[in-house]
Each structure stands twice: as structure tokens, then as C-alpha cells.
mmCIF file of C-alpha atoms in Angstrom:
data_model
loop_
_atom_site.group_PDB
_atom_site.id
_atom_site.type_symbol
_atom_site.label_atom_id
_atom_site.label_comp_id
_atom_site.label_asym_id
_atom_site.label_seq_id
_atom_site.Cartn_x
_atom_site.Cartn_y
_atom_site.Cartn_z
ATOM 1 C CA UNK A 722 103.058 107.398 72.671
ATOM 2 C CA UNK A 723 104.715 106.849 69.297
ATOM 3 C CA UNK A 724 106.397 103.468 68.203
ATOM 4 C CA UNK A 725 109.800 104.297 67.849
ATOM 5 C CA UNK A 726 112.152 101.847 66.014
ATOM 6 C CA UNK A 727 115.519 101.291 64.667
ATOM 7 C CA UNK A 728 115.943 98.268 62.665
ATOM 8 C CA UNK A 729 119.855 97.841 61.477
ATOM 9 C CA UNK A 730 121.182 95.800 58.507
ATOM 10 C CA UNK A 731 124.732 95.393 57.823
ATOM 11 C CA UNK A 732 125.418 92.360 55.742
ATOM 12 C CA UNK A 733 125.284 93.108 51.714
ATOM 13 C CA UNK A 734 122.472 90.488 51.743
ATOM 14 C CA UNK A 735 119.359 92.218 49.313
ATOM 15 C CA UNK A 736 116.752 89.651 51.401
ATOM 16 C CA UNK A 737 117.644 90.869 54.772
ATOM 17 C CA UNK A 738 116.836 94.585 53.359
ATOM 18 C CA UNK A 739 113.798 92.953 51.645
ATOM 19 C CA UNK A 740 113.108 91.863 55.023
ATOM 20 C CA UNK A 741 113.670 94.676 57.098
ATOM 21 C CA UNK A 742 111.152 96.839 54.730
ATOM 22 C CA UNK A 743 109.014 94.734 54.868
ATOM 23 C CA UNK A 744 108.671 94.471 58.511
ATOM 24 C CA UNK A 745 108.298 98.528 58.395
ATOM 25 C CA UNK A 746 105.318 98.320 55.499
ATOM 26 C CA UNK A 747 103.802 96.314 58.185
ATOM 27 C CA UNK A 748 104.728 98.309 61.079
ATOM 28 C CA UNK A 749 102.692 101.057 59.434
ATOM 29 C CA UNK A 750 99.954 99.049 58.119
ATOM 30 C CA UNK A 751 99.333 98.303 62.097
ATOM 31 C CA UNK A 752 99.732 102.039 63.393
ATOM 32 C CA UNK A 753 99.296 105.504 61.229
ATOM 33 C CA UNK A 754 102.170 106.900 59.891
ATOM 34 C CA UNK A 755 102.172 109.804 62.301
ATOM 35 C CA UNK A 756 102.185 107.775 65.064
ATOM 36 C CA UNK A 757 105.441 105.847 64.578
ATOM 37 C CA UNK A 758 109.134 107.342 64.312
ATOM 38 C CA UNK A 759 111.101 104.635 62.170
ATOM 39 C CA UNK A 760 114.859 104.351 60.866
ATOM 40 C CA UNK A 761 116.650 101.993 58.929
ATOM 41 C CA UNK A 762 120.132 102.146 59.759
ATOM 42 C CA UNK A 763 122.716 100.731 57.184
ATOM 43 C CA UNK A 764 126.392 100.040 58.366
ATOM 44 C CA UNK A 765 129.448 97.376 56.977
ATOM 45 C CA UNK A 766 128.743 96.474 53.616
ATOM 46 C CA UNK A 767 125.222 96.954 54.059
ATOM 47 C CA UNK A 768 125.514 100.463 52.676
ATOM 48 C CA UNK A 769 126.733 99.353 48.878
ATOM 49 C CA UNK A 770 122.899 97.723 49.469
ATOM 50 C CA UNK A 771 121.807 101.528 48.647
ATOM 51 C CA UNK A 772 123.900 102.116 45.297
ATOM 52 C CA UNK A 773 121.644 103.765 42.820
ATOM 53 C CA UNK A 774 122.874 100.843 40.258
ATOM 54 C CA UNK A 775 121.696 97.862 42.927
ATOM 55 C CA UNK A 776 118.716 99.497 44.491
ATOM 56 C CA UNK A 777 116.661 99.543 41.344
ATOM 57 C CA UNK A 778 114.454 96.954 42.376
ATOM 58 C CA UNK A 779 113.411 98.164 46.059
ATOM 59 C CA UNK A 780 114.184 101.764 45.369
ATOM 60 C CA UNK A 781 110.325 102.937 44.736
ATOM 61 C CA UNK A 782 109.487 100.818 47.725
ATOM 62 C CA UNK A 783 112.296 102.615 50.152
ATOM 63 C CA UNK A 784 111.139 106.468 48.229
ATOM 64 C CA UNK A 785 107.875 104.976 49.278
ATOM 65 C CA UNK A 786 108.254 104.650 52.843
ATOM 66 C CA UNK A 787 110.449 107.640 52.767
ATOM 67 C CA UNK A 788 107.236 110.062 51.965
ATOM 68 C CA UNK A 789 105.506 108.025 54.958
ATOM 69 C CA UNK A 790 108.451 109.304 57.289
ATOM 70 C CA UNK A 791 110.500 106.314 57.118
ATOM 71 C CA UNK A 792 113.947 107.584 57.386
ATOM 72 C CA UNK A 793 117.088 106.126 55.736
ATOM 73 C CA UNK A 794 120.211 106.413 57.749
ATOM 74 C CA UNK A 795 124.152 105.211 56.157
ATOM 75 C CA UNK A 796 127.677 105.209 58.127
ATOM 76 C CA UNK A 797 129.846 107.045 56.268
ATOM 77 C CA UNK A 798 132.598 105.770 57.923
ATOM 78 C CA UNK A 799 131.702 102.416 55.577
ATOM 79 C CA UNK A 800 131.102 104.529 52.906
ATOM 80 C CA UNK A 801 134.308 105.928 52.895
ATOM 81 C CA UNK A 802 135.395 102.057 53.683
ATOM 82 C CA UNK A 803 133.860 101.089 50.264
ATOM 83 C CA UNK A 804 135.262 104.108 48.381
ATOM 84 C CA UNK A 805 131.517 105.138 47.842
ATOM 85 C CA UNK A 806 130.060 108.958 47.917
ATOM 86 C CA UNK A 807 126.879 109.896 48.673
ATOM 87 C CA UNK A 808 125.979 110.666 44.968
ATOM 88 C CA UNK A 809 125.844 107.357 44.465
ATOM 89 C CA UNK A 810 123.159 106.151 46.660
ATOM 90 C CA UNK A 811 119.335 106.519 46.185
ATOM 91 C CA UNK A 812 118.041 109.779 46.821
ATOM 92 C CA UNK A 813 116.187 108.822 50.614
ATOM 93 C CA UNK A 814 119.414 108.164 51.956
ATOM 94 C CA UNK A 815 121.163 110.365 54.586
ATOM 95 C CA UNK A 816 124.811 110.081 55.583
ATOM 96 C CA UNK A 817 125.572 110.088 59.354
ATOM 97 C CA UNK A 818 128.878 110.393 60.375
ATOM 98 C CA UNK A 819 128.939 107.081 62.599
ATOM 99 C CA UNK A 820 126.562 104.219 62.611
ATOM 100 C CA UNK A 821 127.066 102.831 65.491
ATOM 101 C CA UNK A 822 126.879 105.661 67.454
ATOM 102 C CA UNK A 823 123.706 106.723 66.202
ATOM 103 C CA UNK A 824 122.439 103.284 67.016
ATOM 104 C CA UNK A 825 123.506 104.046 70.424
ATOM 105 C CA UNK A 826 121.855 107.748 70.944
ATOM 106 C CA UNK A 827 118.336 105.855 69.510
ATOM 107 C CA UNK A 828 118.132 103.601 71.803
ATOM 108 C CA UNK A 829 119.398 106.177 74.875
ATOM 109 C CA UNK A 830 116.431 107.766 73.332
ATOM 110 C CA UNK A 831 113.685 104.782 73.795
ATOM 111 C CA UNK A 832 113.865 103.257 70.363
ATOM 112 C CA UNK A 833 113.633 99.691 70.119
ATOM 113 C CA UNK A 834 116.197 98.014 68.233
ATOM 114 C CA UNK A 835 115.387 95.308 65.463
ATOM 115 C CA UNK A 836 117.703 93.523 63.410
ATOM 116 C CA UNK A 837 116.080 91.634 60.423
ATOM 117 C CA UNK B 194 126.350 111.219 79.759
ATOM 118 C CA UNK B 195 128.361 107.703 78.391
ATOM 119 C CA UNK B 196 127.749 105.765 75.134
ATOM 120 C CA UNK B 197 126.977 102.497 77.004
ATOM 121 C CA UNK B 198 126.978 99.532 74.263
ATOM 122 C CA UNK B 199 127.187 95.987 74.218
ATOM 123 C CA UNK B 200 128.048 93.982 71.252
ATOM 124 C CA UNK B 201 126.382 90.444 70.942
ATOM 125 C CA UNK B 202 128.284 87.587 69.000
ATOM 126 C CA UNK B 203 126.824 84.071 68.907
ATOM 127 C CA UNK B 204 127.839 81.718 65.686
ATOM 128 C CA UNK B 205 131.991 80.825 65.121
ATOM 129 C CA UNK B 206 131.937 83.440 62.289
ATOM 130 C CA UNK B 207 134.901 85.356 61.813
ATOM 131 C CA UNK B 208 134.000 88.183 59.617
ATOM 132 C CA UNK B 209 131.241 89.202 62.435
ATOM 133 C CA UNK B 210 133.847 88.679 65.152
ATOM 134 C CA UNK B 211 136.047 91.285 62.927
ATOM 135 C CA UNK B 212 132.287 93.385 61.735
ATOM 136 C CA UNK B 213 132.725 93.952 66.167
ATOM 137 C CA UNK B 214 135.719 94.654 66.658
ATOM 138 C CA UNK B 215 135.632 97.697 63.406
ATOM 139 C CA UNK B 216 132.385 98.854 64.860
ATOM 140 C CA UNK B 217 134.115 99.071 68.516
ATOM 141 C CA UNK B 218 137.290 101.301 67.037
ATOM 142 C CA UNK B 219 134.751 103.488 64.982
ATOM 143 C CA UNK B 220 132.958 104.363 67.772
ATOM 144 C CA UNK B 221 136.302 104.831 69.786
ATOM 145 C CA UNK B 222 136.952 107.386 66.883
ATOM 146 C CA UNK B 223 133.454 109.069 67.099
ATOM 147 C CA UNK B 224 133.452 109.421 71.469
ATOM 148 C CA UNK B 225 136.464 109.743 73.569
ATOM 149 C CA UNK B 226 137.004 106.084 75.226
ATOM 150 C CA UNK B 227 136.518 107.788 78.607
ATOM 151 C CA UNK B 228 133.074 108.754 77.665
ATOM 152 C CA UNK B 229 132.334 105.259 76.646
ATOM 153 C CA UNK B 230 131.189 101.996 78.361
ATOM 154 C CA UNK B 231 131.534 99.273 75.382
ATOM 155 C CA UNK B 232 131.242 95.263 76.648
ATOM 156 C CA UNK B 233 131.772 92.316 73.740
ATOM 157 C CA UNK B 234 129.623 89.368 74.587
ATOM 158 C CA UNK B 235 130.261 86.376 73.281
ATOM 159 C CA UNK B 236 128.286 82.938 73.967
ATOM 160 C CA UNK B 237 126.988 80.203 71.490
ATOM 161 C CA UNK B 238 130.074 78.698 69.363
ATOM 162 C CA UNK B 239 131.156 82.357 69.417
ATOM 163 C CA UNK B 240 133.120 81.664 71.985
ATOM 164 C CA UNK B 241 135.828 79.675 70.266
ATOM 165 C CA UNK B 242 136.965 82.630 68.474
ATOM 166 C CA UNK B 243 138.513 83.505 71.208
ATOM 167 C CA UNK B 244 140.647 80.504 71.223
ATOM 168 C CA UNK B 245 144.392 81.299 71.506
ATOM 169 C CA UNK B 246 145.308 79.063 68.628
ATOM 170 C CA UNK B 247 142.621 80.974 66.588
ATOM 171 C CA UNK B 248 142.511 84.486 67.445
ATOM 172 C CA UNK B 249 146.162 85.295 66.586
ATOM 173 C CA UNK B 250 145.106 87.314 63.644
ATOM 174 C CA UNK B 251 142.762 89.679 66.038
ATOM 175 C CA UNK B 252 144.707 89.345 69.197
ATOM 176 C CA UNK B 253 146.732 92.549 69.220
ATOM 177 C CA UNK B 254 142.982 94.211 68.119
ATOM 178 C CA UNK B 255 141.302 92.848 70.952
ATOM 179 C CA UNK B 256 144.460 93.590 73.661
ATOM 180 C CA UNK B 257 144.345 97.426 71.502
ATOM 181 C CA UNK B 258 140.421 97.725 73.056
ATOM 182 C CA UNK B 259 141.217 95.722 75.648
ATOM 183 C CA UNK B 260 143.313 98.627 76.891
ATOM 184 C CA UNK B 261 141.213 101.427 75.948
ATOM 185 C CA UNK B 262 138.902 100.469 78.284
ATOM 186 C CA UNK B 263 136.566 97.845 76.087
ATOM 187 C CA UNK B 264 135.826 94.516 78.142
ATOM 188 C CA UNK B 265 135.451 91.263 76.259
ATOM 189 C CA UNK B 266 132.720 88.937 78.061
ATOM 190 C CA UNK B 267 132.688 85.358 77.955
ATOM 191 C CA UNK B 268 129.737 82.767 78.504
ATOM 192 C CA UNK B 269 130.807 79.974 81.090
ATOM 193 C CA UNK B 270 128.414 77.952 80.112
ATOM 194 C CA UNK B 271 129.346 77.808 76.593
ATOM 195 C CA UNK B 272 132.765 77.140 77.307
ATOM 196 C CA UNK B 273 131.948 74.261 78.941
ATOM 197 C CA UNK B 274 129.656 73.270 76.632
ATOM 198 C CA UNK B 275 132.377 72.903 73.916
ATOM 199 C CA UNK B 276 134.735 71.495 76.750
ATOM 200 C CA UNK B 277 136.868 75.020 76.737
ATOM 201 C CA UNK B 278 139.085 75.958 79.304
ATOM 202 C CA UNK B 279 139.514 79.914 80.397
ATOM 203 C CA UNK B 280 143.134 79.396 79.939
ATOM 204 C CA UNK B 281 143.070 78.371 76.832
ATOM 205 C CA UNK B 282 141.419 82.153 75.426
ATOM 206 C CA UNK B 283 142.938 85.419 75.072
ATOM 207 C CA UNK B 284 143.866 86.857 77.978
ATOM 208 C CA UNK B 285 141.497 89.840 77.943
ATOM 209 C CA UNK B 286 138.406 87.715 77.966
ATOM 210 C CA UNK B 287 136.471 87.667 81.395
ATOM 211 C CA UNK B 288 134.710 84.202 81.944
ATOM 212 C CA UNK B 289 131.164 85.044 83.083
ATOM 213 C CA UNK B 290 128.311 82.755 84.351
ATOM 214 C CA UNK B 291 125.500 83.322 81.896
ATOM 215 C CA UNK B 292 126.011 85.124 78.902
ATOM 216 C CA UNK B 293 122.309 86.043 78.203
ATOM 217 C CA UNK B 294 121.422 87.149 81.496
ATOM 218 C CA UNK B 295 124.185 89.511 81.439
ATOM 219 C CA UNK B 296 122.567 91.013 78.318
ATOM 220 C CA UNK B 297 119.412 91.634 79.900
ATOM 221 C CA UNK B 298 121.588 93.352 82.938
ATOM 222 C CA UNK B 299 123.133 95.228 81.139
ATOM 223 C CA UNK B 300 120.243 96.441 78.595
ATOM 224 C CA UNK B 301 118.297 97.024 82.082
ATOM 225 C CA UNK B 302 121.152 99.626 82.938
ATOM 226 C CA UNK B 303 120.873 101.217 79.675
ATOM 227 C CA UNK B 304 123.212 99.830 77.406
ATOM 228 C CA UNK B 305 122.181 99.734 73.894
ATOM 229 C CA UNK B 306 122.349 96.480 72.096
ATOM 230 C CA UNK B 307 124.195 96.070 68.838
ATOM 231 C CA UNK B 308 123.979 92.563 67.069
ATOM 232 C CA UNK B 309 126.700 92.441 64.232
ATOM 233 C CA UNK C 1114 112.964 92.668 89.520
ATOM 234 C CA UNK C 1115 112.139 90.035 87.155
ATOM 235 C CA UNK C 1116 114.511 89.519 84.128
ATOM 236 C CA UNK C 1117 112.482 90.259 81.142
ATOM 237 C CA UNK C 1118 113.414 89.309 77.615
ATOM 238 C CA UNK C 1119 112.372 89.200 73.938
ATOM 239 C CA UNK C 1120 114.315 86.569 71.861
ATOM 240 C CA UNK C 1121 113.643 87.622 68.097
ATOM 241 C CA UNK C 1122 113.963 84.736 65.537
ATOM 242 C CA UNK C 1123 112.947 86.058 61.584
ATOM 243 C CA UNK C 1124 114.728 83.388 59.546
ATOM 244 C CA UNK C 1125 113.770 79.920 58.701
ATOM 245 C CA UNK C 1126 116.664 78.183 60.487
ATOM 246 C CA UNK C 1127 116.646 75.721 62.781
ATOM 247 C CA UNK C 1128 119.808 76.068 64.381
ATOM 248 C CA UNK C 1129 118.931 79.273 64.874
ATOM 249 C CA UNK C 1130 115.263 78.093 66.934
ATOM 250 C CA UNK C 1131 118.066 75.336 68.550
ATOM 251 C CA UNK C 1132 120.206 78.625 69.694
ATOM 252 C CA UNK C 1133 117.309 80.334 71.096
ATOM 253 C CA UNK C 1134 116.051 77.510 72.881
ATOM 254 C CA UNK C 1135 118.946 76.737 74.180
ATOM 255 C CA UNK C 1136 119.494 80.523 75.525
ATOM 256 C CA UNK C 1137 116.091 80.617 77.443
ATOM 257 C CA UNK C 1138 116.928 76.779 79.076
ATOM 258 C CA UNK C 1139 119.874 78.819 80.358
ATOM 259 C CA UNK C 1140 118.311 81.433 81.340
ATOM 260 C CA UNK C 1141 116.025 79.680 83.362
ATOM 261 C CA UNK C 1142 118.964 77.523 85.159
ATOM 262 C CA UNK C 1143 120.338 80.791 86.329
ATOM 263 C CA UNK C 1144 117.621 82.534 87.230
ATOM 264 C CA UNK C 1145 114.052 81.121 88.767
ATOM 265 C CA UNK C 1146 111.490 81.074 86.218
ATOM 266 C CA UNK C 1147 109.230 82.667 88.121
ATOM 267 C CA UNK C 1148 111.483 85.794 88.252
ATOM 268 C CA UNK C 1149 111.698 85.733 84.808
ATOM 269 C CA UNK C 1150 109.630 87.084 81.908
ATOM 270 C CA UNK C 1151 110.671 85.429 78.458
ATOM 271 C CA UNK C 1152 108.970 86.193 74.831
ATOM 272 C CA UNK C 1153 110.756 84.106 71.530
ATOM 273 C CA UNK C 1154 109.123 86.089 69.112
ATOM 274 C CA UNK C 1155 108.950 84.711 65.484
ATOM 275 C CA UNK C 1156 108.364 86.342 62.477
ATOM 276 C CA UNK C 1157 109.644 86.336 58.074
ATOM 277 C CA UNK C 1158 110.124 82.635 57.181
ATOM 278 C CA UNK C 1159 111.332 81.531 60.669
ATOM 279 C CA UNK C 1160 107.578 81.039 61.556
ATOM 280 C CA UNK C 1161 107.426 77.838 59.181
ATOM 281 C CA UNK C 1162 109.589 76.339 61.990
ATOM 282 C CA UNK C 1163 106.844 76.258 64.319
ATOM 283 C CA UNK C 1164 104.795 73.781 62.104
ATOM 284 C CA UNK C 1165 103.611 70.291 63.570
ATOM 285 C CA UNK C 1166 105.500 68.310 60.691
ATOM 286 C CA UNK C 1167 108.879 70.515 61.090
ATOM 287 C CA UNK C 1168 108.906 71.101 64.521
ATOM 288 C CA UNK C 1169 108.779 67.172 66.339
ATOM 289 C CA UNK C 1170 112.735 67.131 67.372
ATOM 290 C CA UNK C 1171 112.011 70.460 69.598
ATOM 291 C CA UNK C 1172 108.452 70.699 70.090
ATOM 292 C CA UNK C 1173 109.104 68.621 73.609
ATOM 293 C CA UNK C 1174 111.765 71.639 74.247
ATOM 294 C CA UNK C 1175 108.980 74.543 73.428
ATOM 295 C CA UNK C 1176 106.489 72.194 75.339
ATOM 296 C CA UNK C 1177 108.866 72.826 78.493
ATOM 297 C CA UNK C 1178 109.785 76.239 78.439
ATOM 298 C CA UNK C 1179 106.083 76.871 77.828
ATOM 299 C CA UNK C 1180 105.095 75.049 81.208
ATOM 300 C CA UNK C 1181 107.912 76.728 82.810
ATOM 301 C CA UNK C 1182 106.109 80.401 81.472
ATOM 302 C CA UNK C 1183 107.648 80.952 78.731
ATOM 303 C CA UNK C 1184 105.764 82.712 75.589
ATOM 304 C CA UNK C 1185 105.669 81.722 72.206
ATOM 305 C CA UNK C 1186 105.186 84.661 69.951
ATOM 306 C CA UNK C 1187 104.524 84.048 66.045
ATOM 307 C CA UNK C 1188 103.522 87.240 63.891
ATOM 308 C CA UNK C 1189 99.771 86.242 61.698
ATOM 309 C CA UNK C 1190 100.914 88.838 59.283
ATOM 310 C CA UNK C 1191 104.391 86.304 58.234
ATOM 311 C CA UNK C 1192 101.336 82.960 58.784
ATOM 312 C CA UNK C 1193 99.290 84.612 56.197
ATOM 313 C CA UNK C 1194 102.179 85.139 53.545
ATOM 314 C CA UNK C 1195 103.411 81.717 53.829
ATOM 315 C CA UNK C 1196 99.474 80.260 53.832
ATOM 316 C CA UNK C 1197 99.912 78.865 57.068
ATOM 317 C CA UNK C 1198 97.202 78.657 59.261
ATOM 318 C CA UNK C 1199 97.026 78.576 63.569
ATOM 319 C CA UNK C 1200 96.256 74.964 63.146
ATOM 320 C CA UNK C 1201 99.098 73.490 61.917
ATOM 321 C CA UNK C 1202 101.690 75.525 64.484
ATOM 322 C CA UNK C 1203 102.342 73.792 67.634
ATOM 323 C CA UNK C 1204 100.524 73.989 70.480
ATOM 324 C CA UNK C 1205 102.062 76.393 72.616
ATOM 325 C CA UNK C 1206 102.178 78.919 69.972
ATOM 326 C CA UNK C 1207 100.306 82.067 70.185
ATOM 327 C CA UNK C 1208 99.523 83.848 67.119
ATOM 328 C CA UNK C 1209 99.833 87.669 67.714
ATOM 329 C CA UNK C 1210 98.673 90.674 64.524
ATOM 330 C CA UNK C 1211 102.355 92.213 64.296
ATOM 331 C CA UNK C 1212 105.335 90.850 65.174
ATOM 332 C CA UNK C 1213 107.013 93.760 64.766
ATOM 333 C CA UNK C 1214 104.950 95.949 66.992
ATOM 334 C CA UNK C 1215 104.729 93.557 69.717
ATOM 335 C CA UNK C 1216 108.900 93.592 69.569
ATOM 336 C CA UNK C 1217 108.477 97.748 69.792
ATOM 337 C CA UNK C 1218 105.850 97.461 72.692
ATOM 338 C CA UNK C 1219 108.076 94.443 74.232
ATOM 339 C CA UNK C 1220 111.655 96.921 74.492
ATOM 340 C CA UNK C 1221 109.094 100.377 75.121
ATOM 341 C CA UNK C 1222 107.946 98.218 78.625
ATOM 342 C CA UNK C 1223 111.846 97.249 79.665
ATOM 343 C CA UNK C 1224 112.535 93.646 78.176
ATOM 344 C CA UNK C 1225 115.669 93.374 76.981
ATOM 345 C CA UNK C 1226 116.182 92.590 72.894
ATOM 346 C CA UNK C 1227 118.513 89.441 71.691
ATOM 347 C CA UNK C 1228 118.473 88.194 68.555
ATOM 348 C CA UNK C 1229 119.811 84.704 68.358
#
């Protein structure tokens, strides 16, 4: 059975997102890749967290665990909120209409939830 | 099948109280409140945002949910830990015995569990 | 059916440790300990709060949740990049390889998540 995990940020605080990929890189140091099925969810003010202009310093380490499988998930109700588009963000990033509710549908679908 | 959620406050911080309550009405946008199950639990010094004298600014928010079907949940035992009576909060909080063993009940019945 | 939970502490806070102490104490007033299955998982920085010299105001507290059957989680992985070694942790402490794996396993077999 694969590990399946959401782990949520949504605070604009860079060490909780330091935190929270960290805890992946060492979710997948412990299990293969192929074995696990991982999101990071990013909601509230969280999401300006992914700006191409703020990112710079994590941004190879989020493209890296984005070619692992890692995926990158951000509301875009809070994008709208922000007055932020989707250009703006680092590449991994997808745009899902609302955070919460995706939150919701992973764990209906037996993803643990962990918030850094 | 329902979006079942509970929301989990703890410290006497407003911006998470308000972080809820947006997350709540953006998933009330996203599902149909009749297709929704959505509890706020509040224990730790979370509780005294719910303090008449305090939550004026967020009343008419919470009483807004409140009617669509959203129940605020109260832990007893921190209210009488920081010498609270139920009279003395909003009207649409319910006082309930143990706030964390109604978040394992409820996360046993399926709810997913959102921690602004 | 027991009630089965995984408190998740990641920050070096005490208040926080204080909040999730207190949580499980109340747990275990409503609910017989021995129909109860409790984890406080620590991982990040909040695993410095287990050591000998930090944790003497609540080490009697962990000492008697621990009797009572509570389990003291704290992730090697967040020991080794802090230099900390079993030794210095208090007693009750259990050192696991991945915190955040054992969280995933924890939620995959039914405990509930809350994160103090």
C-alpha cells in the first residue's frame, strides 16, 4: 500500500514551508518514490510563499521533489484574494479551484493529513 | 456523498479564528451547504474568542454559518478552565464535554480534519 | 472501540508540549485509559523539548501519561539534525526512524490526527 499524504501550510511563514519539505525529503528518503503519493497543499497567505520573486531560495528544492512526484497544490480562491495569477508562481505549482475542499476529498480518499 | 469537515482552533488568535471562518464560506461557495457537514471546534484559550464582548466583529459571520447549517463546538472543560460561563458566548456555540475526544469521533466517522 | 489518537508537535515550544499534555490528561479523564490509544509524536525542533535539562517542569506529566499507556514518539531523523542523542531525552521517550511515516501509518490504521 502506498503512503499517501497531504501536508497543508497556510501562514506566509518561509520556515514552516522549509519545514514541511523537509519532512517530504524525508518521507522519501524512508520509502521509494513510487511507493508514496504526496501533496503539499498551500491556502491563506501561504500561496504568495510560491511567488517566483520569493521562492528563489527553495525553488530547486520544490522542482526537485516535483520530478520525484511530489505534487504542488494552490487555492485560487487566495490567489485571487492576493490579486496573484498563476504566472507568477514557480513552475511546479498547480491551481485548484478550492483548497479546502481538496483537503477534504484527500482525506475521504485515505490520505493522512500533516500540518508542519 | 457529504464534505464532512471539522475545523480545529486552539490558541486566542484572531486572525486563525477569521483564517476558519473564510475557509468555512469558501467551501460553502465550492459545495452546496446541504451537501456539507462542517463542525468548528474550539478548546485551549480558543475558546474566549467566542466571548460576547469579543466576538462582535465576527458575530454576524458566525450567526451567517451558523444558519447555513455550520455548528460551532465548544470545549467544557476549557471554559471552565478560564472560569467561562456558556452564557457569556455567542449564542450559536454548543458547550460540549471534551473537545478532543469529539475530534477523534468525529475523524472516526469520516470527517476530515483541517487545522488553520 | 478504543479512541485512538496521534497528537503531532514539530515546533520547539513549550506551551505548545503544555497544550498537548494537557489534551491527552483530558482525554484520559473522559475516557478510561485503557480504552484509549494515544501517540504525541514529535518531530523539527520540538524534539529539543524532550531533553533532560529542558524538560524537568513536565517530565513528571510525560512520566504519568506514560504509566497510564501513553506513547512518546520522537522522530531520530529531527535527533540527528539537532546532534541530540537517545541519551539525553527523557525516559519515556521512544526514538522512532521517521516521524513522518509513523504519522502516515498512525492515520492509514484509524487514529485520529490533532495538532496542538
Amino acid at each position: 500500500m502506498k503512503a499517501k499524504a497531504v501536508f497543508h501550510i497556510d501562514w506566509e511563514r518561509e520556515e514552516t514551508l522549509v519545514m514541511a519539505l523537509n519532512n517530504i525529503a524525508n518521507l522519501l528518503k524512508a520509502v521509494p518514490a513510487e511507493e508514496t503519493s504526496v501533496f503539499l497543499l498551500a491556502n491563506g497567505s501561504a500561496v504568495k510563499l510560491f511567488l517566483l520573486k520569493r521562492a528563489f531560495q527553495y525553488a530547486s528544492n520544490i522542482q526537485g521533489l516535483s520530478e520525484m512526484g511530489v505534487r504542488f497544490l494552490v487555492c485560487s480562491n487566495s490567489l485571487e484574494n492576493f490579486g496573484i495569477a498563476r504566472e507568477e508562481l514557480v513552475e511546479s505549482c498547480e491551481a485548484i479551484p478550492a483548497g479546502v475542499l481538496e483537503l477534504i476529498r484527500l482525506q475521504t480518499e485515505g490520505y493522512a493529513y500533516i500540518k508542519p
